[in-house]
Amino acid sequence: IGGSGAVSSGTNDGFGSIFVNGVEFETDNAEIVVNGQAVDESALRLGMVVSVSGEINDDRTTGDALRVVFDNEVKGPISSIELNPDNDAKLLTVLGTIVIVERTGTVFDDVSFDSLAVGDNIEISGFRETDSRLRATRVEKKSTFVPGQSEVEIKGVISNLGEQRFNIGGVVVDFSAANLDNIPGGTLSNGLAVEVKGTAAENVVRATRIERASNVDDLVDDDDDFSIQGPITNASGSRFQINGVSIDASGATLFP
């Protein structure tokens, strides 16, 4: 649909503009947002999973981006590393999330596949296969982790909500001093998907800010030209999900 509104969610695969899901988007006039901060295009990196809002041209391969958004999936310390027998993939544990990194399939920044170490504080972009399992497209080392000082971020669904604490998976979050301005009504509830920012020590994340977690379908309007990349989950017949977005493939042509 030439010139239509468009939303594309996938990895950034090239520059000179940006390439997402096979479309080259010009970004000269685009708003760029990285981890909630307005930045210029130089902050975008290969392997980041981004959401692009804009327009796609009649050729279906070029378009104009109006907004490009990147938000990491998790940032925190590596607590364990498991190497696979072929020496081409590793399982990292980061704040209770199992992160799959690949020697040739993951982009690394300020660290390499071989130099990853327990205690590295890393920022990860990628695709979730389950709530607690993530396949990394990009790993950046931010620092060596210092308990109680290094900034961490975790996303997930609230459970076991108490007066000052809740769980995201197996991680305990202390929200007694957290800013809740971006939570609807300022009230947390079990089942709410959130993004938590803070510090971590002694197996507890002490939140400084909690926001409602956004999803790519929050950006989509009716009749938008929409594409999304990621692993299939919750498959049942011709229906499944990709990154939390429900897909009805009953009328789709499948390639290959």
PDB file of C-alpha atoms in Angstrom:
ATOM      1  CA  ILE A   1       0.000   0.000   0.000  1.00  0.00           C
ATOM      2  CA  GLY A   2       2.218   2.778  -1.302  1.00  0.00           C
ATOM      3  CA  GLY A   3       2.594   5.781   0.958  1.00  0.00           C
ATOM      4  CA  SER A   4       0.591   4.159   3.741  1.00  0.00           C
ATOM      5  CA  GLY A   5       1.371   4.367   7.409  1.00  0.00           C
ATOM      6  CA  ALA A   6       3.793   1.619   8.330  1.00  0.00           C
ATOM      7  CA  VAL A   7       5.256  -0.009  11.431  1.00  0.00           C
ATOM      8  CA  SER A   8       8.183  -2.418  11.168  1.00  0.00           C
ATOM      9  CA  SER A   9       9.744  -4.245  14.117  1.00  0.00           C
ATOM     10  CA  GLY A  10      12.980  -6.181  13.649  1.00  0.00           C
ATOM     11  CA  THR A  11      16.763  -6.054  13.772  1.00  0.00           C
ATOM     12  CA  ASN A  12      18.707  -3.138  12.340  1.00  0.00           C
ATOM     13  CA  ASP A  13      20.701  -4.859   9.589  1.00  0.00           C
ATOM     14  CA  GLY A  14      22.519  -1.937   7.960  1.00  0.00           C
ATOM     15  CA  PHE A  15      23.215   1.773   7.770  1.00  0.00           C
ATOM     16  CA  GLY A  16      23.231   4.584   5.212  1.00  0.00           C
ATOM     17  CA  SER A  17      19.692   5.067   6.559  1.00  0.00           C
ATOM     18  CA  ILE A  18      18.596   1.889   8.390  1.00  0.00           C
ATOM     19  CA  PHE A  19      17.504  -1.491   7.065  1.00  0.00           C
ATOM     20  CA  VAL A  20      14.705  -3.279   8.953  1.00  0.00           C
ATOM     21  CA  ASN A  21      12.801  -6.337   7.689  1.00  0.00           C
ATOM     22  CA  GLY A  22      14.075  -5.841   4.136  1.00  0.00           C
ATOM     23  CA  VAL A  23      13.092  -2.164   3.897  1.00  0.00           C
ATOM     24  CA  GLU A  24      15.574   0.718   3.740  1.00  0.00           C
ATOM     25  CA  PHE A  25      14.140   3.564   5.832  1.00  0.00           C
ATOM     26  CA  GLU A  26      15.500   7.086   5.442  1.00  0.00           C
ATOM     27  CA  THR A  27      15.997   8.603   8.890  1.00  0.00           C
ATOM     28  CA  ASP A  28      16.951  12.220   8.051  1.00  0.00           C
ATOM     29  CA  ASN A  29      13.776  13.593   9.660  1.00  0.00           C
ATOM     30  CA  ALA A  30      13.084  10.785  12.122  1.00  0.00           C
ATOM     31  CA  GLU A  31      12.828  11.016  15.879  1.00  0.00           C
ATOM     32  CA  ILE A  32      15.288   8.507  17.373  1.00  0.00           C
ATOM     33  CA  VAL A  33      14.592   7.164  20.881  1.00  0.00           C
ATOM     34  CA  VAL A  34      17.046   4.800  22.626  1.00  0.00           C
ATOM     35  CA  ASN A  35      16.132   3.446  26.055  1.00  0.00           C
ATOM     36  CA  GLY A  36      13.672   6.294  26.553  1.00  0.00           C
ATOM     37  CA  GLN A  37      16.080   9.096  25.578  1.00  0.00           C
ATOM     38  CA  ALA A  38      15.935  11.246  22.432  1.00  0.00           C
ATOM     39  CA  VAL A  39      19.227  10.797  20.543  1.00  0.00           C
ATOM     40  CA  ASP A  40      20.643  11.165  17.035  1.00  0.00           C
ATOM     41  CA  GLU A  41      21.092   8.356  14.515  1.00  0.00           C
ATOM     42  CA  SER A  42      24.670   7.712  15.633  1.00  0.00           C
ATOM     43  CA  ALA A  43      23.288   5.977  18.740  1.00  0.00           C
ATOM     44  CA  LEU A  44      21.741   3.181  16.635  1.00  0.00           C
ATOM     45  CA  ARG A  45      23.811   0.019  16.272  1.00  0.00           C
ATOM     46  CA  LEU A  46      23.698  -3.172  14.224  1.00  0.00           C
ATOM     47  CA  GLY A  47      21.744  -5.956  15.899  1.00  0.00           C
ATOM     48  CA  MET A  48      19.409  -3.663  17.833  1.00  0.00           C
ATOM     49  CA  VAL A  49      15.776  -4.778  17.643  1.00  0.00           C
ATOM     50  CA  VAL A  50      13.987  -1.542  16.738  1.00  0.00           C
ATOM     51  CA  SER A  51      10.438  -0.442  15.957  1.00  0.00           C
ATOM     52  CA  VAL A  52      10.135   1.912  12.993  1.00  0.00           C
ATOM     53  CA  SER A  53       7.048   4.058  12.387  1.00  0.00           C
ATOM     54  CA  GLY A  54       6.757   5.848   9.046  1.00  0.00           C
ATOM     55  CA  GLU A  55       5.766   5.236   5.448  1.00  0.00           C
ATOM     56  CA  ILE A  56       6.673   2.588   2.869  1.00  0.00           C
ATOM     57  CA  ASN A  57       6.985   3.490  -0.808  1.00  0.00           C
ATOM     58  CA  ASP A  58       5.375   1.731  -3.795  1.00  0.00           C
ATOM     59  CA  ASP A  59       8.561  -0.275  -4.449  1.00  0.00           C
ATOM     60  CA  ARG A  60       8.065  -2.046  -1.083  1.00  0.00           C
ATOM     61  CA  THR A  61      11.816  -1.819  -0.385  1.00  0.00           C
ATOM     62  CA  THR A  62      12.243   1.828   0.658  1.00  0.00           C
ATOM     63  CA  GLY A  63      10.443   4.194   2.998  1.00  0.00           C
ATOM     64  CA  ASP A  64      10.679   7.176   5.306  1.00  0.00           C
ATOM     65  CA  ALA A  65      10.971   6.711   9.048  1.00  0.00           C
ATOM     66  CA  LEU A  66       9.177   9.171  11.309  1.00  0.00           C
ATOM     67  CA  ARG A  67      10.194   7.491  14.587  1.00  0.00           C
ATOM     68  CA  VAL A  68      12.708   4.787  15.488  1.00  0.00           C
ATOM     69  CA  VAL A  69      12.529   3.263  18.975  1.00  0.00           C
ATOM     70  CA  PHE A  70      14.994   0.929  20.677  1.00  0.00           C
ATOM     71  CA  ASP A  71      14.601  -0.480  24.180  1.00  0.00           C
ATOM     72  CA  ASN A  72      16.858  -3.169  25.598  1.00  0.00           C
ATOM     73  CA  GLU A  73      15.350  -6.429  26.841  1.00  0.00           C
ATOM     74  CA  VAL A  74      17.526  -6.765  29.934  1.00  0.00           C
ATOM     75  CA  LYS A  75      20.590  -5.070  31.421  1.00  0.00           C
ATOM     76  CA  GLY A  76      22.456  -6.635  34.291  1.00  0.00           C
ATOM     77  CA  PRO A  77      25.301  -8.844  35.485  1.00  0.00           C
ATOM     78  CA  ILE A  78      26.186 -12.250  34.064  1.00  0.00           C
ATOM     79  CA  SER A  79      25.857 -14.699  36.950  1.00  0.00           C
ATOM     80  CA  SER A  80      26.673 -17.896  35.037  1.00  0.00           C
ATOM     81  CA  ILE A  81      27.902 -19.024  31.614  1.00  0.00           C
ATOM     82  CA  GLU A  82      27.379 -22.411  29.949  1.00  0.00           C
ATOM     83  CA  LEU A  83      29.212 -23.217  26.700  1.00  0.00           C
ATOM     84  CA  ASN A  84      27.646 -25.666  24.233  1.00  0.00           C
ATOM     85  CA  PRO A  85      29.682 -28.668  23.039  1.00  0.00           C
ATOM     86  CA  ASP A  86      30.305 -27.150  19.586  1.00  0.00           C
ATOM     87  CA  ASN A  87      31.802 -23.980  21.114  1.00  0.00           C
ATOM     88  CA  ASP A  88      29.526 -21.801  18.977  1.00  0.00           C
ATOM     89  CA  ALA A  89      26.843 -20.779  21.507  1.00  0.00           C
ATOM     90  CA  LYS A  90      26.596 -19.887  25.175  1.00  0.00           C
ATOM     91  CA  LEU A  91      23.779 -19.725  27.708  1.00  0.00           C
ATOM     92  CA  LEU A  92      24.158 -16.685  29.976  1.00  0.00           C
ATOM     93  CA  THR A  93      22.086 -16.099  33.102  1.00  0.00           C
ATOM     94  CA  VAL A  94      21.289 -12.403  33.591  1.00  0.00           C
ATOM     95  CA  LEU A  95      18.837 -11.387  36.338  1.00  0.00           C
ATOM     96  CA  GLY A  96      17.058 -14.711  36.086  1.00  0.00           C
ATOM     97  CA  THR A  97      16.818 -14.578  32.281  1.00  0.00           C
ATOM     98  CA  ILE A  98      18.495 -17.269  30.183  1.00  0.00           C
ATOM     99  CA  VAL A  99      20.208 -15.502  27.272  1.00  0.00           C
ATOM    100  CA  ILE A 100      21.350 -17.426  24.192  1.00  0.00           C
ATOM    101  CA  VAL A 101      24.357 -15.843  22.442  1.00  0.00           C
ATOM    102  CA  GLU A 102      25.910 -17.186  19.249  1.00  0.00           C
ATOM    103  CA  ARG A 103      29.471 -16.774  18.028  1.00  0.00           C
ATOM    104  CA  THR A 104      28.376 -15.732  14.533  1.00  0.00           C
ATOM    105  CA  GLY A 105      24.697 -14.833  15.036  1.00  0.00           C
ATOM    106  CA  THR A 106      25.054 -12.187  17.759  1.00  0.00           C
ATOM    107  CA  VAL A 107      26.588  -8.713  17.424  1.00  0.00           C
ATOM    108  CA  PHE A 108      29.039  -7.893  20.244  1.00  0.00           C
ATOM    109  CA  ASP A 109      30.118  -4.422  21.431  1.00  0.00           C
ATOM    110  CA  ASP A 110      33.000  -3.803  23.903  1.00  0.00           C
ATOM    111  CA  VAL A 111      33.097  -7.556  24.525  1.00  0.00           C
ATOM    112  CA  SER A 112      33.489 -10.682  22.379  1.00  0.00           C
ATOM    113  CA  PHE A 113      31.950 -14.132  22.385  1.00  0.00           C
ATOM    114  CA  ASP A 114      35.137 -15.546  23.919  1.00  0.00           C
ATOM    115  CA  SER A 115      35.731 -12.763  26.476  1.00  0.00           C
ATOM    116  CA  LEU A 116      32.247 -12.803  28.074  1.00  0.00           C
ATOM    117  CA  ALA A 117      32.747 -13.306  31.813  1.00  0.00           C
ATOM    118  CA  VAL A 118      30.753 -13.690  34.999  1.00  0.00           C
ATOM    119  CA  GLY A 119      30.391 -10.208  36.515  1.00  0.00           C
ATOM    120  CA  ASP A 120      30.154  -8.351  33.199  1.00  0.00           C
ATOM    121  CA  ASN A 121      27.267  -5.866  33.314  1.00  0.00           C
ATOM    122  CA  ILE A 122      25.733  -6.220  29.837  1.00  0.00           C
ATOM    123  CA  GLU A 123      22.862  -4.726  27.834  1.00  0.00           C
ATOM    124  CA  ILE A 124      21.010  -7.171  25.612  1.00  0.00           C
ATOM    125  CA  SER A 125      18.753  -6.770  22.599  1.00  0.00           C
ATOM    126  CA  GLY A 126      17.002  -9.759  21.112  1.00  0.00           C
ATOM    127  CA  PHE A 127      13.875 -11.848  20.773  1.00  0.00           C
ATOM    128  CA  ARG A 128      12.099 -13.587  23.649  1.00  0.00           C
ATOM    129  CA  GLU A 129      11.372 -17.257  23.153  1.00  0.00           C
ATOM    130  CA  THR A 130       9.637 -17.498  26.557  1.00  0.00           C
ATOM    131  CA  ASP A 131       9.184 -15.084  29.455  1.00  0.00           C
ATOM    132  CA  SER A 132      12.523 -16.213  30.887  1.00  0.00           C
ATOM    133  CA  ARG A 133      14.464 -17.166  27.740  1.00  0.00           C
ATOM    134  CA  LEU A 134      15.917 -14.684  25.252  1.00  0.00           C
ATOM    135  CA  ARG A 135      17.875 -15.124  22.006  1.00  0.00           C
ATOM    136  CA  ALA A 136      20.321 -12.222  21.778  1.00  0.00           C
ATOM    137  CA  THR A 137      20.863 -10.291  18.562  1.00  0.00           C
ATOM    138  CA  ARG A 138      23.196  -7.802  20.263  1.00  0.00           C
ATOM    139  CA  VAL A 139      25.251  -7.799  23.482  1.00  0.00           C
ATOM    140  CA  GLU A 140      27.050  -4.701  24.759  1.00  0.00           C
ATOM    141  CA  LYS A 141      29.246  -4.656  27.847  1.00  0.00           C
ATOM    142  CA  LYS A 142      28.432  -1.535  29.862  1.00  0.00           C
ATOM    143  CA  SER A 143      30.815  -2.064  32.795  1.00  0.00           C
ATOM    144  CA  THR A 144      32.054  -4.526  35.370  1.00  0.00           C
ATOM    145  CA  PHE A 145      29.140  -5.064  37.742  1.00  0.00           C
ATOM    146  CA  VAL A 146      29.311  -3.365  41.149  1.00  0.00           C
ATOM    147  CA  PRO A 147      26.572  -4.568  43.549  1.00  0.00           C
ATOM    148  CA  GLY A 148      24.303  -1.752  44.681  1.00  0.00           C
ATOM    149  CA  GLN A 149      25.807   0.726  42.212  1.00  0.00           C
ATOM    150  CA  SER A 150      25.628  -0.548  38.622  1.00  0.00           C
ATOM    151  CA  GLU A 151      22.369   0.284  36.845  1.00  0.00           C
ATOM    152  CA  VAL A 152      20.235  -2.695  35.832  1.00  0.00           C
ATOM    153  CA  GLU A 153      16.985  -3.079  33.888  1.00  0.00           C
ATOM    154  CA  ILE A 154      14.534  -5.955  33.752  1.00  0.00           C
ATOM    155  CA  LYS A 155      11.189  -6.503  31.997  1.00  0.00           C
ATOM    156  CA  GLY A 156       8.399  -8.869  32.887  1.00  0.00           C
ATOM    157  CA  VAL A 157       5.044  -9.494  34.503  1.00  0.00           C
ATOM    158  CA  ILE A 158       4.408  -8.676  38.163  1.00  0.00           C
ATOM    159  CA  SER A 159       3.567 -11.570  40.481  1.00  0.00           C
ATOM    160  CA  ASN A 160       3.440 -12.020  44.269  1.00  0.00           C
ATOM    161  CA  LEU A 161       2.783  -8.304  44.776  1.00  0.00           C
ATOM    162  CA  GLY A 162       3.223  -7.171  48.368  1.00  0.00           C
ATOM    163  CA  GLU A 163       3.433  -3.815  50.122  1.00  0.00           C
ATOM    164  CA  GLN A 164       7.011  -3.110  49.013  1.00  0.00           C
ATOM    165  CA  ARG A 165       8.077  -6.068  46.876  1.00  0.00           C
ATOM    166  CA  PHE A 166       7.002  -8.175  43.919  1.00  0.00           C
ATOM    167  CA  ASN A 167       8.487 -10.827  41.650  1.00  0.00           C
ATOM    168  CA  ILE A 168       9.420 -10.842  37.982  1.00  0.00           C
ATOM    169  CA  GLY A 169       9.963 -14.525  37.423  1.00  0.00           C
ATOM    170  CA  GLY A 170      12.436 -15.573  40.076  1.00  0.00           C
ATOM    171  CA  VAL A 171      13.764 -12.042  40.647  1.00  0.00           C
ATOM    172  CA  VAL A 172      12.635 -10.053  43.696  1.00  0.00           C
ATOM    173  CA  VAL A 173      11.993  -6.339  43.092  1.00  0.00           C
ATOM    174  CA  ASP A 174      11.938  -3.856  45.987  1.00  0.00           C
ATOM    175  CA  PHE A 175       9.840  -0.879  44.831  1.00  0.00           C
ATOM    176  CA  SER A 176       9.680   1.015  48.133  1.00  0.00           C
ATOM    177  CA  ALA A 177      11.671   3.951  46.681  1.00  0.00           C
ATOM    178  CA  ALA A 178      10.584   3.684  43.019  1.00  0.00           C
ATOM    179  CA  ASN A 179       9.143   6.434  40.818  1.00  0.00           C
ATOM    180  CA  LEU A 180       5.774   5.176  39.510  1.00  0.00           C
ATOM    181  CA  ASP A 181       4.796   8.223  37.425  1.00  0.00           C
ATOM    182  CA  ASN A 182       4.535   6.159  34.224  1.00  0.00           C
ATOM    183  CA  ILE A 183       2.293   3.489  35.764  1.00  0.00           C
ATOM    184  CA  PRO A 184      -1.404   4.074  34.944  1.00  0.00           C
ATOM    185  CA  GLY A 185      -2.965   5.491  38.096  1.00  0.00           C
ATOM    186  CA  GLY A 186       0.340   5.023  39.893  1.00  0.00           C
ATOM    187  CA  THR A 187      -0.840   1.599  41.096  1.00  0.00           C
ATOM    188  CA  LEU A 188       0.945  -1.709  40.529  1.00  0.00           C
ATOM    189  CA  SER A 189      -0.995  -4.941  40.131  1.00  0.00           C
ATOM    190  CA  ASN A 190      -0.316  -8.619  39.590  1.00  0.00           C
ATOM    191  CA  GLY A 191      -0.246  -9.432  35.882  1.00  0.00           C
ATOM    192  CA  LEU A 192       0.943  -5.957  34.832  1.00  0.00           C
ATOM    193  CA  ALA A 193       3.839  -6.000  32.353  1.00  0.00           C
ATOM    194  CA  VAL A 194       6.498  -3.548  33.531  1.00  0.00           C
ATOM    195  CA  GLU A 195      10.031  -2.362  32.928  1.00  0.00           C
ATOM    196  CA  VAL A 196      12.089  -1.882  36.086  1.00  0.00           C
ATOM    197  CA  LYS A 197      15.205   0.280  36.383  1.00  0.00           C
ATOM    198  CA  GLY A 198      17.407   0.335  39.455  1.00  0.00           C
ATOM    199  CA  THR A 199      20.348  -1.405  41.093  1.00  0.00           C
ATOM    200  CA  ALA A 200      20.853  -4.976  42.238  1.00  0.00           C
ATOM    201  CA  ALA A 201      22.473  -6.556  45.269  1.00  0.00           C
ATOM    202  CA  GLU A 202      21.987  -9.752  47.262  1.00  0.00           C
ATOM    203  CA  ASN A 203      19.524 -11.177  44.702  1.00  0.00           C
ATOM    204  CA  VAL A 204      17.193  -8.172  44.977  1.00  0.00           C
ATOM    205  CA  VAL A 205      16.612  -5.426  42.395  1.00  0.00           C
ATOM    206  CA  ARG A 206      16.038  -2.129  44.175  1.00  0.00           C
ATOM    207  CA  ALA A 207      13.887  -0.160  41.755  1.00  0.00           C
ATOM    208  CA  THR A 208      14.365   3.551  41.173  1.00  0.00           C
ATOM    209  CA  ARG A 209      11.802   3.739  38.350  1.00  0.00           C
ATOM    210  CA  ILE A 210       9.049   1.427  37.116  1.00  0.00           C
ATOM    211  CA  GLU A 211       7.204   1.945  33.821  1.00  0.00           C
ATOM    212  CA  ARG A 212       4.491   0.046  32.019  1.00  0.00           C
ATOM    213  CA  ALA A 213       6.225  -2.125  29.437  1.00  0.00           C
ATOM    214  CA  SER A 214       5.348  -1.114  25.890  1.00  0.00           C
ATOM    215  CA  ASN A 215       4.860  -3.503  22.995  1.00  0.00           C
ATOM    216  CA  VAL A 216       5.179  -2.983  19.271  1.00  0.00           C
ATOM    217  CA  ASP A 217       1.418  -3.281  18.769  1.00  0.00           C
ATOM    218  CA  ASP A 218       1.026  -0.122  20.882  1.00  0.00           C
ATOM    219  CA  LEU A 219       2.420   1.730  17.834  1.00  0.00           C
ATOM    220  CA  VAL A 220       0.057   0.240  15.259  1.00  0.00           C
ATOM    221  CA  ASP A 221      -3.102   1.940  13.990  1.00  0.00           C
ATOM    222  CA  ASP A 222      -5.863   0.321  11.953  1.00  0.00           C
ATOM    223  CA  ASP A 223      -4.872  -0.220   8.288  1.00  0.00           C
ATOM    224  CA  ASP A 224      -1.159   0.336   8.953  1.00  0.00           C
ATOM    225  CA  ASP A 225       1.269  -1.650   6.813  1.00  0.00           C
ATOM    226  CA  PHE A 226       2.836  -3.819   9.510  1.00  0.00           C
ATOM    227  CA  SER A 227       5.753  -6.259   9.677  1.00  0.00           C
ATOM    228  CA  ILE A 228       7.363  -7.998  12.620  1.00  0.00           C
ATOM    229  CA  GLN A 229      10.348 -10.320  13.047  1.00  0.00           C
ATOM    230  CA  GLY A 230      10.882 -12.863  15.817  1.00  0.00           C
ATOM    231  CA  PRO A 231      10.361 -16.438  17.031  1.00  0.00           C
ATOM    232  CA  ILE A 232       6.922 -18.068  16.943  1.00  0.00           C
ATOM    233  CA  THR A 233       5.377 -18.737  20.358  1.00  0.00           C
ATOM    234  CA  ASN A 234       1.998 -20.014  21.588  1.00  0.00           C
ATOM    235  CA  ALA A 235       1.227 -21.694  18.266  1.00  0.00           C
ATOM    236  CA  SER A 236      -2.217 -23.261  17.807  1.00  0.00           C
ATOM    237  CA  GLY A 237      -3.334 -24.135  14.292  1.00  0.00           C
ATOM    238  CA  SER A 238      -2.968 -21.048  12.102  1.00  0.00           C
ATOM    239  CA  ARG A 239      -2.701 -18.699  15.077  1.00  0.00           C
ATOM    240  CA  PHE A 240       0.464 -17.851  16.994  1.00  0.00           C
ATOM    241  CA  GLN A 241       2.341 -14.958  18.544  1.00  0.00           C
ATOM    242  CA  ILE A 242       5.531 -13.091  17.667  1.00  0.00           C
ATOM    243  CA  ASN A 243       6.969 -10.908  20.431  1.00  0.00           C
ATOM    244  CA  GLY A 244       3.583 -10.804  22.127  1.00  0.00           C
ATOM    245  CA  VAL A 245       1.704  -9.803  18.948  1.00  0.00           C
ATOM    246  CA  SER A 246      -1.139 -12.154  17.979  1.00  0.00           C
ATOM    247  CA  ILE A 247      -0.994 -13.373  14.370  1.00  0.00           C
ATOM    248  CA  ASP A 248      -3.777 -15.008  12.316  1.00  0.00           C
ATOM    249  CA  ALA A 249      -2.042 -16.797   9.413  1.00  0.00           C
ATOM    250  CA  SER A 250      -5.139 -18.565   8.037  1.00  0.00           C
ATOM    251  CA  GLY A 251      -5.092 -16.410   4.880  1.00  0.00           C
ATOM    252  CA  ALA A 252      -1.318 -16.129   4.542  1.00  0.00           C
ATOM    253  CA  THR A 253       1.061 -17.426   1.902  1.00  0.00           C
ATOM    254  CA  LEU A 254       4.096 -19.072   3.521  1.00  0.00           C
ATOM    255  CA  PHE A 255       7.655 -18.772   2.167  1.00  0.00           C
ATOM    256  CA  PRO A 256       9.544 -20.978   1.593  1.00  0.00           C
TER     257      PRO A 256
END
